[in-house]
Amino acid sequence: MGKTYEGGVPLAEVVRSGFVEGFHRGSVVVLDADGAVLSSAGDIASPIFPRSSNKPMQAVGMLRAGLRLADPADLALVCASHYGEEFHLARVRALLRTAGLNESALGCPPDMPIGSEAAAAVLRAGGGPARIQMNCSGKHTGMLLTCLAAGWPTEEYWTPEHPLQQHLSAAVEEFAREPVGARGIDGCGAPVLAISLTGLAGAYLRLVSGAPGSVEQTVASAMRAHPAIVAGTTAEDTRLMTGVPGLLAKGGAEGVLAVAIPGVGAVAMKIDDGQMRPRMPVLASALRRLGAEPPVLAELAEVPLFGGGQRVGEVRAIW
């Protein structure tokens, strides 16, 4: 067992009716445009599981292994933690059909959409959990198509020993510029690879700084061109990439977020209690340190709290 994450410091406070009722602790690192640490809090050197924030680096590995997609929107889907909206599901089905597959080939577990409106629509229609609705079904489809392109078996493509997963692990290590600190099983059943927050931020900076025509620039450009496919119509990642020209963003479960802006810098954070709500206030504080204050941050810098149907407080950064 190598180093373990030591935990962070208070990054945000929960204020209700003028009374501080709690804190969100975590760790965050801000890199400048050259990759040097500009500011940080908490443990930015020990490995954490970035969860779905690793997907862009895994997509680079898939392209290098031979994955070819005619539409950049399909590449965005491979990087997605999609909300299960109908346009997401239609695109997954279409990609599977190009390879003569259907959703039974997916190794991810049956699930409900993570988008609340999409989940409600499934229930109204009398439906239930399905593999294609699982938010990682785009990544799993990309993995299947990569195996076919590379001549690897599609059986148990999600296991750590499979040549696909070995290849994707190497891509994550290359972009993080550090060895994987731990391996686990993600919620979708595929491997999750631990790297430090500094490695994660650096990886995103390298994604947005790639030379024109490079695989990393191809991935970053596809995500930024199709942000609603990467997440959902109303998702925070979508709002960030829509509202800030050039910004690349990808959240991960358990309070992870990674962001980079070419020529400006990068941010990676981990909220220790796994909550998502403090991420945007902390990100707003981080981007201000890079001199970036786009208008969308004014909307996201405080998360409102309600009582009796009225706003009575907020979650706000204290770092």
Tab-separated table of C-alpha atoms in Angstrom:
chain	number	residue	atom	x	y	z
A	1	MET	CA	0.000	0.000	0.000
A	2	GLY	CA	1.415	3.367	-1.038
A	3	LYS	CA	0.575	6.838	0.176
A	4	THR	CA	-3.007	7.462	1.183
A	5	TYR	CA	-4.965	10.678	0.934
A	6	GLU	CA	-4.650	12.616	4.186
A	7	GLY	CA	-7.769	14.731	3.781
A	8	GLY	CA	-8.193	18.421	3.340
A	9	VAL	CA	-9.074	21.642	5.095
A	10	PRO	CA	-12.269	23.718	5.317
A	11	LEU	CA	-12.947	25.058	1.811
A	12	ALA	CA	-16.593	26.121	2.054
A	13	GLU	CA	-19.109	26.980	4.745
A	14	VAL	CA	-22.832	26.306	4.954
A	15	VAL	CA	-24.654	29.402	6.176
A	16	ARG	CA	-28.339	29.294	7.138
A	17	SER	CA	-30.114	32.384	8.444
A	18	GLY	CA	-26.743	33.979	9.142
A	19	PHE	CA	-25.597	30.990	11.216
A	20	VAL	CA	-22.732	28.756	10.063
A	21	GLU	CA	-24.136	25.240	10.425
A	22	GLY	CA	-21.376	23.284	8.760
A	23	PHE	CA	-18.298	23.087	6.585
A	24	HIS	CA	-17.131	21.183	3.546
A	25	ARG	CA	-13.498	20.145	3.773
A	26	GLY	CA	-11.306	19.137	0.913
A	27	SER	CA	-8.183	19.771	-1.123
A	28	VAL	CA	-7.598	21.931	-4.187
A	29	VAL	CA	-4.669	22.878	-6.395
A	30	VAL	CA	-4.328	25.755	-8.859
A	31	LEU	CA	-1.666	25.559	-11.579
A	32	ASP	CA	-0.549	28.486	-13.687
A	33	ALA	CA	-0.256	28.299	-17.469
A	34	ASP	CA	3.233	26.765	-17.156
A	35	GLY	CA	2.071	24.035	-14.788
A	36	ALA	CA	3.598	25.486	-11.619
A	37	VAL	CA	1.557	25.403	-8.406
A	38	LEU	CA	0.115	28.878	-7.904
A	39	SER	CA	-2.061	28.113	-4.898
A	40	SER	CA	-3.244	25.091	-2.959
A	41	ALA	CA	-4.997	23.826	0.138
A	42	GLY	CA	-5.053	20.406	1.751
A	43	ASP	CA	-3.328	17.306	0.402
A	44	ILE	CA	-2.486	17.793	-3.266
A	45	ALA	CA	0.314	15.199	-3.463
A	46	SER	CA	-1.321	11.932	-2.350
A	47	PRO	CA	-3.403	9.872	-4.782
A	48	ILE	CA	-7.172	10.210	-4.939
A	49	PHE	CA	-9.643	8.485	-7.232
A	50	PRO	CA	-10.591	11.123	-9.837
A	51	ARG	CA	-13.482	8.869	-10.885
A	52	SER	CA	-15.018	10.202	-14.112
A	53	SER	CA	-12.541	13.076	-14.302
A	54	ASN	CA	-10.150	10.463	-15.737
A	55	LYS	CA	-12.345	9.936	-18.807
A	56	PRO	CA	-10.635	12.444	-21.145
A	57	MET	CA	-7.255	10.777	-20.617
A	58	GLN	CA	-8.837	7.370	-21.152
A	59	ALA	CA	-10.357	8.684	-24.390
A	60	VAL	CA	-6.864	9.704	-25.542
A	61	GLY	CA	-5.787	6.114	-24.900
A	62	MET	CA	-8.705	4.809	-26.951
A	63	LEU	CA	-7.818	7.015	-29.923
A	64	ARG	CA	-4.206	5.898	-29.754
A	65	ALA	CA	-5.359	2.269	-29.761
A	66	GLY	CA	-7.257	2.785	-32.998
A	67	LEU	CA	-10.705	4.136	-32.089
A	68	ARG	CA	-12.053	6.165	-34.998
A	69	LEU	CA	-15.268	8.162	-34.732
A	70	ALA	CA	-16.694	10.139	-37.631
A	71	ASP	CA	-18.480	12.709	-35.449
A	72	PRO	CA	-16.688	14.651	-32.676
A	73	ALA	CA	-19.955	14.526	-30.740
A	74	ASP	CA	-19.454	10.765	-30.431
A	75	LEU	CA	-16.010	11.359	-28.925
A	76	ALA	CA	-17.612	13.754	-26.437
A	77	LEU	CA	-19.989	10.935	-25.521
A	78	VAL	CA	-17.054	8.593	-24.855
A	79	CYS	CA	-15.831	11.188	-22.316
A	80	ALA	CA	-19.280	11.714	-20.821
A	81	SER	CA	-20.996	11.201	-17.517
A	82	HIS	CA	-24.240	11.754	-19.353
A	83	TYR	CA	-27.565	12.612	-17.768
A	84	GLY	CA	-29.478	9.943	-19.675
A	85	GLU	CA	-31.414	12.402	-21.779
A	86	GLU	CA	-32.931	10.986	-24.960
A	87	PHE	CA	-30.274	12.521	-27.196
A	88	HIS	CA	-27.607	10.766	-25.110
A	89	LEU	CA	-29.299	7.393	-25.364
A	90	ALA	CA	-29.967	7.733	-29.087
A	91	ARG	CA	-26.296	8.443	-29.711
A	92	VAL	CA	-25.154	5.447	-27.636
A	93	ARG	CA	-27.527	3.166	-29.539
A	94	ALA	CA	-26.320	4.525	-32.875
A	95	LEU	CA	-22.658	4.003	-31.949
A	96	LEU	CA	-23.323	0.431	-30.867
A	97	ARG	CA	-25.140	-0.249	-34.138
A	98	THR	CA	-22.106	0.879	-36.152
A	99	ALA	CA	-20.274	-2.104	-34.635
A	100	GLY	CA	-23.177	-4.523	-34.929
A	101	LEU	CA	-23.731	-4.444	-31.172
A	102	ASN	CA	-26.628	-3.671	-28.875
A	103	GLU	CA	-26.771	-2.558	-25.266
A	104	SER	CA	-26.471	-6.130	-23.987
A	105	ALA	CA	-22.769	-5.886	-24.933
A	106	LEU	CA	-22.224	-3.106	-22.374
A	107	GLY	CA	-20.382	-4.135	-19.236
A	108	CYS	CA	-21.738	-1.301	-17.105
A	109	PRO	CA	-24.577	-2.171	-14.695
A	110	PRO	CA	-28.242	-1.287	-15.281
A	111	ASP	CA	-29.043	2.089	-13.765
A	112	MET	CA	-31.444	4.990	-13.849
A	113	PRO	CA	-30.374	8.246	-15.527
A	114	ILE	CA	-28.502	10.575	-13.186
A	115	GLY	CA	-30.469	13.501	-14.609
A	116	SER	CA	-33.572	13.973	-12.453
A	117	GLU	CA	-35.838	14.961	-15.341
A	118	ALA	CA	-34.644	12.059	-17.466
A	119	ALA	CA	-35.148	9.643	-14.567
A	120	ALA	CA	-38.661	10.959	-14.000
A	121	ALA	CA	-39.446	10.469	-17.690
A	122	VAL	CA	-38.310	6.836	-17.500
A	123	LEU	CA	-40.575	6.199	-14.516
A	124	ARG	CA	-43.546	7.905	-16.179
A	125	ALA	CA	-43.083	5.612	-19.162
A	126	GLY	CA	-43.086	2.566	-16.885
A	127	GLY	CA	-39.388	1.921	-17.352
A	128	GLY	CA	-36.620	1.106	-14.932
A	129	PRO	CA	-32.849	0.679	-14.738
A	130	ALA	CA	-31.040	-0.129	-17.995
A	131	ARG	CA	-27.394	-0.426	-18.986
A	132	ILE	CA	-27.681	2.236	-21.659
A	133	GLN	CA	-28.985	4.739	-19.087
A	134	MET	CA	-25.942	4.291	-16.863
A	135	ASN	CA	-23.984	7.546	-17.070
A	136	CYS	CA	-20.818	5.757	-18.245
A	137	SER	CA	-22.472	3.901	-21.134
A	138	GLY	CA	-20.745	6.218	-23.627
A	139	LYS	CA	-17.330	5.351	-22.204
A	140	HIS	CA	-18.155	1.656	-22.264
A	141	THR	CA	-19.305	1.935	-25.871
A	142	GLY	CA	-15.995	3.609	-26.706
A	143	MET	CA	-14.149	0.792	-24.959
A	144	LEU	CA	-16.007	-1.839	-26.966
A	145	LEU	CA	-15.313	-0.067	-30.263
A	146	THR	CA	-11.657	0.348	-29.298
A	147	CYS	CA	-11.321	-3.387	-28.671
A	148	LEU	CA	-12.767	-4.112	-32.094
A	149	ALA	CA	-10.425	-1.593	-33.741
A	150	ALA	CA	-7.350	-2.962	-31.958
A	151	GLY	CA	-8.198	-6.620	-32.428
A	152	TRP	CA	-8.655	-7.200	-28.703
A	153	PRO	CA	-11.382	-9.453	-27.309
A	154	THR	CA	-14.565	-7.701	-26.223
A	155	GLU	CA	-15.236	-10.260	-23.509
A	156	GLU	CA	-14.601	-8.798	-20.062
A	157	TYR	CA	-13.054	-5.680	-21.586
A	158	TRP	CA	-13.624	-3.922	-18.252
A	159	THR	CA	-11.285	-6.148	-16.206
A	160	PRO	CA	-7.949	-4.659	-15.064
A	161	GLU	CA	-5.975	-7.424	-16.804
A	162	HIS	CA	-7.494	-6.759	-20.230
A	163	PRO	CA	-5.048	-5.191	-22.733
A	164	LEU	CA	-7.454	-2.281	-23.219
A	165	GLN	CA	-7.330	-1.348	-19.536
A	166	GLN	CA	-3.548	-1.700	-19.461
A	167	HIS	CA	-3.355	0.681	-22.412
A	168	LEU	CA	-5.703	3.218	-20.800
A	169	SER	CA	-3.782	3.072	-17.536
A	170	ALA	CA	-0.604	4.005	-19.407
A	171	ALA	CA	-2.357	7.022	-20.942
A	172	VAL	CA	-3.491	8.284	-17.531
A	173	GLU	CA	0.043	7.917	-16.154
A	174	GLU	CA	1.518	9.714	-19.157
A	175	PHE	CA	-0.724	12.754	-18.833
A	176	ALA	CA	-0.537	12.904	-15.033
A	177	ARG	CA	3.249	12.432	-15.239
A	178	GLU	CA	3.147	10.134	-12.240
A	179	PRO	CA	2.496	6.451	-11.634
A	180	VAL	CA	-0.984	5.308	-10.682
A	181	GLY	CA	-1.059	5.250	-6.898
A	182	ALA	CA	-3.901	2.778	-6.460
A	183	ARG	CA	-6.390	0.834	-8.549
A	184	GLY	CA	-10.002	0.167	-7.761
A	185	ILE	CA	-13.340	-0.621	-9.393
A	186	ASP	CA	-15.439	2.375	-10.403
A	187	GLY	CA	-19.209	2.529	-10.148
A	188	CYS	CA	-19.505	1.428	-13.775
A	189	GLY	CA	-17.398	-1.696	-13.160
A	190	ALA	CA	-14.312	-0.516	-15.067
A	191	PRO	CA	-11.010	0.263	-13.313
A	192	VAL	CA	-10.562	3.585	-11.560
A	193	LEU	CA	-6.990	4.849	-11.282
A	194	ALA	CA	-5.700	7.016	-8.442
A	195	ILE	CA	-3.472	10.028	-9.116
A	196	SER	CA	-2.770	13.173	-7.123
A	197	LEU	CA	-4.710	16.395	-7.557
A	198	THR	CA	-1.516	17.988	-8.876
A	199	GLY	CA	-1.240	15.206	-11.457
A	200	LEU	CA	-4.911	15.584	-12.383
A	201	ALA	CA	-4.663	19.350	-12.872
A	202	GLY	CA	-1.490	18.917	-14.902
A	203	ALA	CA	-3.169	16.311	-17.092
A	204	TYR	CA	-5.987	18.725	-17.915
A	205	LEU	CA	-3.529	21.486	-18.667
A	206	ARG	CA	-1.780	19.166	-21.114
A	207	LEU	CA	-5.115	18.226	-22.685
A	208	VAL	CA	-5.957	21.845	-23.525
A	209	SER	CA	-2.376	22.712	-24.517
A	210	GLY	CA	-1.946	19.979	-27.113
A	211	ALA	CA	-0.708	20.812	-30.579
A	212	PRO	CA	-3.326	21.171	-33.319
A	213	GLY	CA	-4.213	17.738	-34.619
A	214	SER	CA	-2.868	15.913	-31.561
A	215	VAL	CA	-5.071	13.298	-29.932
A	216	GLU	CA	-5.291	15.335	-26.717
A	217	GLN	CA	-6.407	18.426	-28.630
A	218	THR	CA	-8.938	16.268	-30.493
A	219	VAL	CA	-10.457	15.081	-27.216
A	220	ALA	CA	-10.502	18.524	-25.592
A	221	SER	CA	-12.020	20.134	-28.685
A	222	ALA	CA	-14.769	17.512	-28.936
A	223	MET	CA	-15.766	17.990	-25.295
A	224	ARG	CA	-15.802	21.778	-25.529
A	225	ALA	CA	-17.780	21.718	-28.775
A	226	HIS	CA	-20.443	19.399	-27.323
A	227	PRO	CA	-20.678	20.131	-23.585
A	228	ALA	CA	-24.302	19.009	-23.227
A	229	ILE	CA	-23.281	15.571	-24.475
A	230	VAL	CA	-20.457	15.407	-21.925
A	231	ALA	CA	-22.894	15.987	-19.080
A	232	GLY	CA	-26.460	17.219	-19.548
A	233	THR	CA	-28.500	20.170	-20.712
A	234	THR	CA	-28.428	21.923	-17.320
A	235	ALA	CA	-25.273	20.381	-15.810
A	236	GLU	CA	-22.539	22.443	-14.172
A	237	ASP	CA	-19.873	21.129	-16.566
A	238	THR	CA	-22.076	22.197	-19.479
A	239	ARG	CA	-22.612	25.672	-18.060
A	240	LEU	CA	-18.890	26.110	-17.456
A	241	MET	CA	-17.806	25.027	-20.928
A	242	THR	CA	-20.587	27.060	-22.538
A	243	GLY	CA	-19.898	30.156	-20.468
A	244	VAL	CA	-16.085	30.274	-20.553
A	245	PRO	CA	-14.444	30.151	-23.993
A	246	GLY	CA	-11.791	27.443	-24.181
A	247	LEU	CA	-12.511	25.993	-20.743
A	248	LEU	CA	-12.450	22.209	-20.352
A	249	ALA	CA	-14.300	20.757	-17.367
A	250	LYS	CA	-15.123	17.267	-16.165
A	251	GLY	CA	-16.514	16.361	-12.809
A	252	GLY	CA	-16.188	13.053	-11.024
A	253	ALA	CA	-18.084	11.283	-8.274
A	254	GLU	CA	-17.272	11.896	-4.617
A	255	GLY	CA	-16.716	15.621	-5.027
A	256	VAL	CA	-14.029	15.690	-7.733
A	257	LEU	CA	-13.686	18.379	-10.405
A	258	ALA	CA	-10.941	19.202	-12.904
A	259	VAL	CA	-10.848	22.323	-15.081
A	260	ALA	CA	-8.316	23.881	-17.450
A	261	ILE	CA	-8.185	26.996	-19.632
A	262	PRO	CA	-5.470	27.194	-22.314
A	263	GLY	CA	-2.918	29.891	-21.620
A	264	VAL	CA	-4.417	30.505	-18.162
A	265	GLY	CA	-4.044	27.460	-15.940
A	266	ALA	CA	-5.820	24.506	-14.356
A	267	VAL	CA	-7.673	23.533	-11.176
A	268	ALA	CA	-8.362	20.159	-9.563
A	269	MET	CA	-10.262	19.566	-6.334
A	270	LYS	CA	-11.583	16.837	-4.089
A	271	ILE	CA	-14.370	17.499	-1.564
A	272	ASP	CA	-13.782	15.090	1.296
A	273	ASP	CA	-17.415	14.315	2.145
A	274	GLY	CA	-18.187	13.581	-1.502
A	275	GLN	CA	-20.705	16.399	-1.812
A	276	MET	CA	-20.992	18.160	-5.156
A	277	ARG	CA	-22.514	21.445	-3.994
A	278	PRO	CA	-19.340	23.202	-2.767
A	279	ARG	CA	-17.413	22.565	-5.986
A	280	MET	CA	-18.578	25.647	-7.893
A	281	PRO	CA	-17.965	28.131	-5.055
A	282	VAL	CA	-14.472	26.673	-4.549
A	283	LEU	CA	-13.838	26.738	-8.301
A	284	ALA	CA	-14.860	30.396	-8.469
A	285	SER	CA	-12.294	31.180	-5.782
A	286	ALA	CA	-9.644	29.144	-7.618
A	287	LEU	CA	-10.224	30.801	-10.988
A	288	ARG	CA	-10.033	34.262	-9.428
A	289	ARG	CA	-6.486	33.374	-8.389
A	290	LEU	CA	-5.779	32.819	-12.083
A	291	GLY	CA	-7.287	36.197	-12.954
A	292	ALA	CA	-10.320	34.587	-14.579
A	293	GLU	CA	-13.726	35.863	-13.517
A	294	PRO	CA	-16.154	35.015	-16.323
A	295	PRO	CA	-19.801	36.064	-15.809
A	296	VAL	CA	-20.944	32.475	-15.344
A	297	LEU	CA	-18.982	32.343	-12.077
A	298	ALA	CA	-21.193	35.017	-10.596
A	299	GLU	CA	-24.088	32.593	-11.032
A	300	LEU	CA	-22.200	29.649	-9.556
A	301	ALA	CA	-20.116	31.245	-6.793
A	302	GLU	CA	-22.840	30.715	-4.175
A	303	VAL	CA	-25.196	27.770	-3.865
A	304	PRO	CA	-28.489	28.951	-2.368
A	305	LEU	CA	-30.129	27.282	0.636
A	306	PHE	CA	-33.879	27.432	1.128
A	307	GLY	CA	-36.278	27.386	4.028
A	308	GLY	CA	-40.031	27.528	3.630
A	309	GLY	CA	-39.597	28.127	-0.071
A	310	GLN	CA	-37.466	31.221	0.473
A	311	ARG	CA	-33.724	31.641	0.178
A	312	VAL	CA	-32.291	31.759	3.691
A	313	GLY	CA	-28.601	31.139	3.139
A	314	GLU	CA	-25.913	29.739	0.924
A	315	VAL	CA	-22.897	27.504	0.564
A	316	ARG	CA	-19.878	29.743	-0.105
A	317	ALA	CA	-16.143	29.394	-0.336
A	318	ILE	CA	-13.993	30.370	2.621
A	319	TRP	CA	-10.702	29.428	0.978
